Short mmCIF file of C-alpha atoms and ligand atoms in Angstrom, two decimals:
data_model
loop_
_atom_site.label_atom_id
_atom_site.label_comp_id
_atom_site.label_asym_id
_atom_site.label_seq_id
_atom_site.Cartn_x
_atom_site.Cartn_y
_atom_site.Cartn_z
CA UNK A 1 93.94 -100.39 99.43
CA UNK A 2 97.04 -99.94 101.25
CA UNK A 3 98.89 -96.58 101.31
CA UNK A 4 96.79 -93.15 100.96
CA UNK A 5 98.42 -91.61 97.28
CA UNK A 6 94.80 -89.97 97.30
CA UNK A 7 91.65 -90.17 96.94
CA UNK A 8 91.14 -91.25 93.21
CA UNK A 9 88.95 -94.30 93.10
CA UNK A 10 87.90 -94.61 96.59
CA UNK A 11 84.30 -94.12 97.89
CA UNK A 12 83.23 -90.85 99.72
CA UNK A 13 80.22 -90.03 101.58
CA UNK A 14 79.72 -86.63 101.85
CA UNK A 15 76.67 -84.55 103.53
CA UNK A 16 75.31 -81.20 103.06
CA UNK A 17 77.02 -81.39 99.27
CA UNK A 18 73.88 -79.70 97.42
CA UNK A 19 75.58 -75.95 98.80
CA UNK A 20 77.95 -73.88 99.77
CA UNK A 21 81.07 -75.57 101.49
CA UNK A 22 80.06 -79.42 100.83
CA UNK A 23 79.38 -78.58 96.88
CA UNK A 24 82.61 -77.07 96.27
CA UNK A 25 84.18 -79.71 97.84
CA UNK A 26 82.25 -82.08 95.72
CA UNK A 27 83.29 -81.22 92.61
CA UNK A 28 86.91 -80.54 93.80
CA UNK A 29 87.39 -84.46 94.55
CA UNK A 30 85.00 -85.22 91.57
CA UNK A 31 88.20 -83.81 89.50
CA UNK A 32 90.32 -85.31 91.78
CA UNK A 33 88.59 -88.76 90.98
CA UNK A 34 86.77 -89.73 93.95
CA UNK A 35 83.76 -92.18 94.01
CA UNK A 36 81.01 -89.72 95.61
CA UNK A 37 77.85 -90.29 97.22
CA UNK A 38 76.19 -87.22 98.25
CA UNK A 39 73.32 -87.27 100.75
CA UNK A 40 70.45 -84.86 100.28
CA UNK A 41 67.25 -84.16 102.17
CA UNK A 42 65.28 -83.36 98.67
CA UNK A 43 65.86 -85.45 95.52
CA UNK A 44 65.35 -82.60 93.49
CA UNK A 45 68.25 -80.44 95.18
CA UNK A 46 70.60 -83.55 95.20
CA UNK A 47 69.59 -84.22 91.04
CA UNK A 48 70.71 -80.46 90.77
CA UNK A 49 73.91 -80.93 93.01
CA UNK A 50 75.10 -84.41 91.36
CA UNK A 51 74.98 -82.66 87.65
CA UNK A 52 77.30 -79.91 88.80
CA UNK A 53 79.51 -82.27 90.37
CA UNK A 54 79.33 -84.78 87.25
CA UNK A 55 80.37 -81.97 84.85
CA UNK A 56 83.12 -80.86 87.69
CA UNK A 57 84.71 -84.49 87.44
CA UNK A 58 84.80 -84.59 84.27
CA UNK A 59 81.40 -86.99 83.75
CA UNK A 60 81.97 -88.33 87.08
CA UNK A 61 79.14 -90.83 88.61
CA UNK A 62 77.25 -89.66 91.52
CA UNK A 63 75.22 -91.36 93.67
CA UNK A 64 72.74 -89.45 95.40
CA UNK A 65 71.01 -91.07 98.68
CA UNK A 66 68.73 -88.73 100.36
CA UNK A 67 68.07 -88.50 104.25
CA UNK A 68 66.94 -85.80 106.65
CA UNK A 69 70.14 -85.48 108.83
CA UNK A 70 66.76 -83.96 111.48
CA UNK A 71 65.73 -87.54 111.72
CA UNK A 72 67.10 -90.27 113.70
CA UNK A 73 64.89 -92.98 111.70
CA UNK A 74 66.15 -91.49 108.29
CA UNK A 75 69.78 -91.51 109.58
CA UNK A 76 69.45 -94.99 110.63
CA UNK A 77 68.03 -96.18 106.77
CA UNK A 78 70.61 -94.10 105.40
CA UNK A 79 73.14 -95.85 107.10
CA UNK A 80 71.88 -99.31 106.37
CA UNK A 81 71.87 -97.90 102.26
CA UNK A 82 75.11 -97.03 102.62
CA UNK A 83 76.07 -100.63 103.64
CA UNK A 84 74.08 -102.32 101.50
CA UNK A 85 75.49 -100.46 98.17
CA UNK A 86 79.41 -100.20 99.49
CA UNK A 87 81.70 -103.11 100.96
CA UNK A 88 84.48 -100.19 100.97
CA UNK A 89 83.84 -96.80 102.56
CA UNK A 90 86.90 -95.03 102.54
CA UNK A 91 85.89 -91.56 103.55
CA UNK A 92 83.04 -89.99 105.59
CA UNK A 93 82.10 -86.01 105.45
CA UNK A 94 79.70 -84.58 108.03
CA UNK A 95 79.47 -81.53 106.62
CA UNK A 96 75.63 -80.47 106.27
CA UNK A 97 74.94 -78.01 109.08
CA UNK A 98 72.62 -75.33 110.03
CA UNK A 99 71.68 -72.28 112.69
CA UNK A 100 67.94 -72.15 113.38
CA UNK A 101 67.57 -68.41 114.65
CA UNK A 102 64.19 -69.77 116.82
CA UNK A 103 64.53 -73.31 118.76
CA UNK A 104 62.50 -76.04 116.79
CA UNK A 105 62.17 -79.56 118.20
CA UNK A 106 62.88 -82.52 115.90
CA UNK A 107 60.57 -85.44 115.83
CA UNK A 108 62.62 -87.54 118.08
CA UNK A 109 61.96 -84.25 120.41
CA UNK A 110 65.63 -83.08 119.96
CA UNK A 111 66.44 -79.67 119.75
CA UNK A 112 66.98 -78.97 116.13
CA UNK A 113 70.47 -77.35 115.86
CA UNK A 114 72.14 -79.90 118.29
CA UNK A 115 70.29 -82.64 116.02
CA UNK A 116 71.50 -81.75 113.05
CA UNK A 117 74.69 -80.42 113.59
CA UNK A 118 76.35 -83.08 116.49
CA UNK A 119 73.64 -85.39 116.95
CA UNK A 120 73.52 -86.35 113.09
CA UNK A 121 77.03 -87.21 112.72
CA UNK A 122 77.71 -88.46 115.98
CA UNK A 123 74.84 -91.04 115.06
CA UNK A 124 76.04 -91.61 111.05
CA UNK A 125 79.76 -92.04 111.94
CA UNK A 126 79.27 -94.67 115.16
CA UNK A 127 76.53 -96.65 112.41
CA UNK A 128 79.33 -96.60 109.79
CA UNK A 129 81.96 -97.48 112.17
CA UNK A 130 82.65 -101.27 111.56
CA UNK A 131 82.87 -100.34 107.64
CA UNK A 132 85.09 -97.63 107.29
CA UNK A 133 87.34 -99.79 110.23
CA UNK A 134 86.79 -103.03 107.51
CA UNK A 135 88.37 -100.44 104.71
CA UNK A 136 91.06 -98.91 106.81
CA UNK A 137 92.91 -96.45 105.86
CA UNK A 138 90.10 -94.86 106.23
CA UNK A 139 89.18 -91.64 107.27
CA UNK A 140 86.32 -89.22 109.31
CA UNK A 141 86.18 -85.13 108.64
CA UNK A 142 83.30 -83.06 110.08
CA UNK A 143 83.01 -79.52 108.88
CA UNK A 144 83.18 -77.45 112.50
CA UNK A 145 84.00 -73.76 113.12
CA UNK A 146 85.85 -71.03 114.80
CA UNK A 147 82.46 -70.25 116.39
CA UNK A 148 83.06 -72.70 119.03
CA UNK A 149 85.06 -70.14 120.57
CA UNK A 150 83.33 -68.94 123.78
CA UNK A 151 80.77 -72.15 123.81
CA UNK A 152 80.25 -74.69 126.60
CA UNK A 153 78.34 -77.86 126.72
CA UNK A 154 75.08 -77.24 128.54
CA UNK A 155 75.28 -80.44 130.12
CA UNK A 156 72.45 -79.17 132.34
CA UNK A 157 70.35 -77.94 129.71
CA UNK A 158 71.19 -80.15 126.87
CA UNK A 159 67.70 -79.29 124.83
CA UNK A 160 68.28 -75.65 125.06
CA UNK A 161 65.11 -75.17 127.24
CA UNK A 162 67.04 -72.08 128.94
CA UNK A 163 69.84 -71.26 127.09
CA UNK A 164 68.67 -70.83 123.65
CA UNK A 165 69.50 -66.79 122.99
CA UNK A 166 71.27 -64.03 120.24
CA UNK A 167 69.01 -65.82 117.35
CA UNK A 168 70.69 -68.84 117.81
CA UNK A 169 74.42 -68.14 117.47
CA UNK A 170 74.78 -69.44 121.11
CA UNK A 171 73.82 -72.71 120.27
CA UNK A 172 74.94 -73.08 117.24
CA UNK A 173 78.25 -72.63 119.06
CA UNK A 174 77.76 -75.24 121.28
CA UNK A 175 77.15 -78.11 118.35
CA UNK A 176 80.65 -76.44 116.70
CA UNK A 177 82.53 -77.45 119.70
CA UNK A 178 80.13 -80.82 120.12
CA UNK A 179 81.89 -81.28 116.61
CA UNK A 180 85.82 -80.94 118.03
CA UNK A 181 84.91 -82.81 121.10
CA UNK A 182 83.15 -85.35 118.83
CA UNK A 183 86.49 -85.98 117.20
CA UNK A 184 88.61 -86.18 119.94
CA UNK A 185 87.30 -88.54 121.39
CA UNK A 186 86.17 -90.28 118.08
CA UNK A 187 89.94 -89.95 117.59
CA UNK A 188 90.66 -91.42 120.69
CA UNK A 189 88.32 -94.83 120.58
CA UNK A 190 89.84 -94.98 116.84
CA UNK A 191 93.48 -95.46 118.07
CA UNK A 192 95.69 -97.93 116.28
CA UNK A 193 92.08 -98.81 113.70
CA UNK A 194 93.91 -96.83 110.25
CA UNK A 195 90.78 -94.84 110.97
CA UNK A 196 91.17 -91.39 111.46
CA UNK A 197 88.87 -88.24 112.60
CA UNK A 198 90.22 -84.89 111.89
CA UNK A 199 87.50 -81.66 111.73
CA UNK A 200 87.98 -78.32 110.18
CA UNK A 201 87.15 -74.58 110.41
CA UNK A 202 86.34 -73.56 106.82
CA UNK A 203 86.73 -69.68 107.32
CA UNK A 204 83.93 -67.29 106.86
CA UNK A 205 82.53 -68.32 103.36
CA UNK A 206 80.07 -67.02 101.03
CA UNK A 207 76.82 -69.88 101.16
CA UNK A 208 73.82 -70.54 102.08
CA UNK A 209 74.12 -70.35 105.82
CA UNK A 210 71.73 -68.19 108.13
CA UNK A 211 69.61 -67.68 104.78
CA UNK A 212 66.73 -69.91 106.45
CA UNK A 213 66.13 -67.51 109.06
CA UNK A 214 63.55 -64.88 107.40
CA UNK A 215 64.31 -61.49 105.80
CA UNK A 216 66.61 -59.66 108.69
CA UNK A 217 69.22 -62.63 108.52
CA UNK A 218 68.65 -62.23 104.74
CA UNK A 219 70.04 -58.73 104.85
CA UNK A 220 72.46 -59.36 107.60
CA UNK A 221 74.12 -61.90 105.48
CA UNK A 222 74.07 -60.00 102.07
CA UNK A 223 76.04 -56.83 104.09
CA UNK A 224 78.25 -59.47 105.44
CA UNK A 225 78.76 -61.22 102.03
CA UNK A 226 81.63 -58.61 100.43
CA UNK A 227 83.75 -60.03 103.73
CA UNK A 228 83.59 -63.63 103.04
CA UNK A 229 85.71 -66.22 101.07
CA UNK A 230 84.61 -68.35 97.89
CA UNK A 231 83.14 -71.65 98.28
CA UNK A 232 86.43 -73.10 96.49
CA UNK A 233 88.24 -70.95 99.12
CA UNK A 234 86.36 -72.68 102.01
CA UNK A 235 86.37 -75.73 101.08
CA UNK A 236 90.16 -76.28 100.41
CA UNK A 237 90.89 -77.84 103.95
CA UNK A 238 88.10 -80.34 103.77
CA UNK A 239 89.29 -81.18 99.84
CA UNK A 240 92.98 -81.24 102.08
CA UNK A 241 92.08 -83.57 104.84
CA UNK A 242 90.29 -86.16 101.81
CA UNK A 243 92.55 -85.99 100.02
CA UNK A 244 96.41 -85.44 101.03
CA UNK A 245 98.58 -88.80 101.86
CA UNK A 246 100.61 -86.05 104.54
CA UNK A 247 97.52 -86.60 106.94
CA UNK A 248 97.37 -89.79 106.61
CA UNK A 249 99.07 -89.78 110.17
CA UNK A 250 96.93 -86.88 111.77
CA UNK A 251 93.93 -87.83 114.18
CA UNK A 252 91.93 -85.43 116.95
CA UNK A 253 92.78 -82.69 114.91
CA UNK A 254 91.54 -79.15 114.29
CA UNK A 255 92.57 -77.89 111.25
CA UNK A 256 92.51 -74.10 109.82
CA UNK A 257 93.64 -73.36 106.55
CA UNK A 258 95.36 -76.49 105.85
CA UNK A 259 97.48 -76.07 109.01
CA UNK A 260 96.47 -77.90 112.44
CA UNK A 261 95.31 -75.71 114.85
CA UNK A 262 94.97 -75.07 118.84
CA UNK A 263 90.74 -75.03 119.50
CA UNK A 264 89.81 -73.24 122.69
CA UNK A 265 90.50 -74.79 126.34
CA UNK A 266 86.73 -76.44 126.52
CA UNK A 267 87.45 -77.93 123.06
CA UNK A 268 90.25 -79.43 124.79
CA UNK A 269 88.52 -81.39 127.93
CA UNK A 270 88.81 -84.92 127.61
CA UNK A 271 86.42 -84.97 130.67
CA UNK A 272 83.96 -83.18 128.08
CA UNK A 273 84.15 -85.25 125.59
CA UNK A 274 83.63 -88.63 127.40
CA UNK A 275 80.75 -87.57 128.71
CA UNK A 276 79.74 -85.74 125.61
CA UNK A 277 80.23 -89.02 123.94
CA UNK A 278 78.12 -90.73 126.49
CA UNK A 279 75.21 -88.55 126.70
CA UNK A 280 74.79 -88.83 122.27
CA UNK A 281 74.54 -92.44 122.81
CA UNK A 282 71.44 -92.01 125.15
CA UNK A 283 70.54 -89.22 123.19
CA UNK A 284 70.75 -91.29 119.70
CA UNK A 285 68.68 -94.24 121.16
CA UNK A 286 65.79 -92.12 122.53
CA UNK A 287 62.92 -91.80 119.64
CA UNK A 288 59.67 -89.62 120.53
CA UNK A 289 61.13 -88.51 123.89
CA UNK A 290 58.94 -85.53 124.41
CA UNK A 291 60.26 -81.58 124.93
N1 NAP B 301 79.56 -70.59 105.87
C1 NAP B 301 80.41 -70.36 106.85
O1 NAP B 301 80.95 -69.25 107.01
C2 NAP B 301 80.76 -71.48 107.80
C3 NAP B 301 81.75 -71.24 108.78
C4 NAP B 301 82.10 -72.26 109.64
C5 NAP B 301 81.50 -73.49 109.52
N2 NAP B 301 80.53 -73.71 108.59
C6 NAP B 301 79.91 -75.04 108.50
O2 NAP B 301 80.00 -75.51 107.17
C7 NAP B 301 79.03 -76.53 106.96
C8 NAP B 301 78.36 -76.31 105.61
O3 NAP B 301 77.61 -75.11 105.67
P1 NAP B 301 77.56 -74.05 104.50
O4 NAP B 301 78.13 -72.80 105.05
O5 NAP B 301 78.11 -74.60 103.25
O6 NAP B 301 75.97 -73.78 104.41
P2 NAP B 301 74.87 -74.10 103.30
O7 NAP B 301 75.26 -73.49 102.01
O8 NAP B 301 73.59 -73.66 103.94
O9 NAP B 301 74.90 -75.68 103.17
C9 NAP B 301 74.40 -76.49 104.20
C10 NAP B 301 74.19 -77.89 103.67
O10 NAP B 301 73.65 -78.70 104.73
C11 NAP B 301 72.47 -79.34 104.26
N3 NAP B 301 71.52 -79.59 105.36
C12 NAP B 301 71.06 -78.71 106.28
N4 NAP B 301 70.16 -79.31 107.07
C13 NAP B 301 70.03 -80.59 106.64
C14 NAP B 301 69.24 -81.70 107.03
N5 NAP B 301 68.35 -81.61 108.03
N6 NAP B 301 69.35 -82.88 106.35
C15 NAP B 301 70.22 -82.97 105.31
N7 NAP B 301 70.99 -81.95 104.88
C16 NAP B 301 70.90 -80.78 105.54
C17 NAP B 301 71.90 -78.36 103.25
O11 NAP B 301 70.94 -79.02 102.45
P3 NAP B 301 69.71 -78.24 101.71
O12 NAP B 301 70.25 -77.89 100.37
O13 NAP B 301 68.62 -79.26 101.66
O14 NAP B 301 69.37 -77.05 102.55
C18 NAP B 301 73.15 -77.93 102.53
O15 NAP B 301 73.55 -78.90 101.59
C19 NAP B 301 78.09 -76.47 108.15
O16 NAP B 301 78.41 -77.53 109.04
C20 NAP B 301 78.43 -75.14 108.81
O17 NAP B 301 78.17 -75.15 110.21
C21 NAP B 301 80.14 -72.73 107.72
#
């Protein structure tokens, strides 16, 4: 396909689509016409998921592949599915995400958050690379958030050993600005491809998020609730960067309510995110490295 007019009839991948953020936005580009494949971790929440989304698009296929976004081995067969069933690949989401209010190692020995929240796409999108370059214009949006703001890389302490504190808002910080780094220089490598990287803040929005983390979070979250946007509300920018031909231009970007936006200094260091980049290749080809 040549020019973006939108993303009717072209094939999106989308993670994290069975709640909050990524299911709204699933059945927004349902309607809008888009071929979707969500990923799941459970077959029974993506079956649940893919009927919503069906009946949003107006009896819209979906095809569900299901992966652990936790595991670098499940990544890696996801990736391989993804090839196998699409020649085109027009759009990739990273949008699944989590905060794990105690540090849990992964079975590749990675701490959880970073895996699942930088690690995972980092490893997806550079597997998925030569296709969505083969389909160009293509394009690469990862769900971050304004809670980057204060974070730093702890380049020293990369597997939170230290510096995992405040029920794990402080590192769930650091993989939000792993994700703007991540597509700078994602951005930057794609130059000149017709492959572009743009990431989002969605807002504070009503979902599932922090509900994994026991009864207090529970609570926390319900008082918090009456202060938080709608899923549809939340997930207009990623619908947005999908689907709109007038970023068909932008790349590197941080986008807030449809409008690109300045991310904090560290988001900013090109230093950062070179080495940021270098350090999730190591970290994406070690399996069973212990704690
Ligand atoms: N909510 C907010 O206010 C807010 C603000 C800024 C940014 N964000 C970001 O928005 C994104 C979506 O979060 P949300 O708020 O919509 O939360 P959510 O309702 O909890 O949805 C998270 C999604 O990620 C999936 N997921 C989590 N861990 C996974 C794993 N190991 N493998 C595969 N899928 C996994 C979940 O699948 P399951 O159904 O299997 O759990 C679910 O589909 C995240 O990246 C989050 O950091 C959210």
């Amino acid at each position: 396909m040549a020019d973006w007019t939108g993303v009717a009839g072209r094939r999106v991948v989308i993670t994290g689509a069975t709640n909050g953020i990524g299911l709204a936005g699933a059945k927004a580009l349902a309607a809008r016409g888009a071929q979707l494949t969500i990923v799941a971790r459970s077959q029974a929440r993506a079956a649940g998921a893919a009927a919503q989304i069906t009946a949003a698009g107006a009896g819209a296929r979906v095809d569900t592949l299901i992966a652990d976004l936790a595991s670098q081995a499940s990544i890696r067969r996801l990736a391989a599915e993804i090839q196998d069933r699409y020649p085109r690949l027009d759009v990739l989401v990273n949008n699944a995400g989590a905060i794990n209010s105690s540090r849990q190692l992964t079975e590749d020995g990675i701490e959880m958050t970073w895996a699942v929240n930088h690690l995972a796409p980092f490893l997806l999108t550079t597997l998925l690379l030569e296709r969505l370059r083969q389909s160009a214009p293509a394009r690469v949006i990862t769900t971050a958030s304004d809670a980057h703001k204060g974070a730093h890389i702890p380049f020293d302490d990369l597997n939170a050993e230290r510096s995992y504190r405040n029920f794990g808002f402080a590192r769930y910080g650091e993989t939000k600005l792993a994700n703007i780094l991540f597509t700078a220089e994602l951005a930057r490598r794609l130059a000149g491809t017709g492959v572009t990287a743009n990431c989002f803040h969605p807002g504070f929005v009503a979902t599932g998020f922090n509900r994994n983390n026991g009864p207090l979070m529970n609570v926390a979250m319900t008082i918090a609730r009456p202060f938080a946007r709608s899923v549809e509300k939340g997930a207009e920018t990623l619908v947005w960067l999908v689907d709109s031909p007038q970023v068909a231009s932008e790349s590197g970007g941080y986008f807030v309510d449809k409008k690109r936006a300045t991310p904090t200094d560290t988001a900013q260091d090109v230093e950062a995110a070179r080495r940021l980049w270098e350090i999730s290749e190591k970290q994406t080809q070690a399996v069973g490295v212990p704690s």
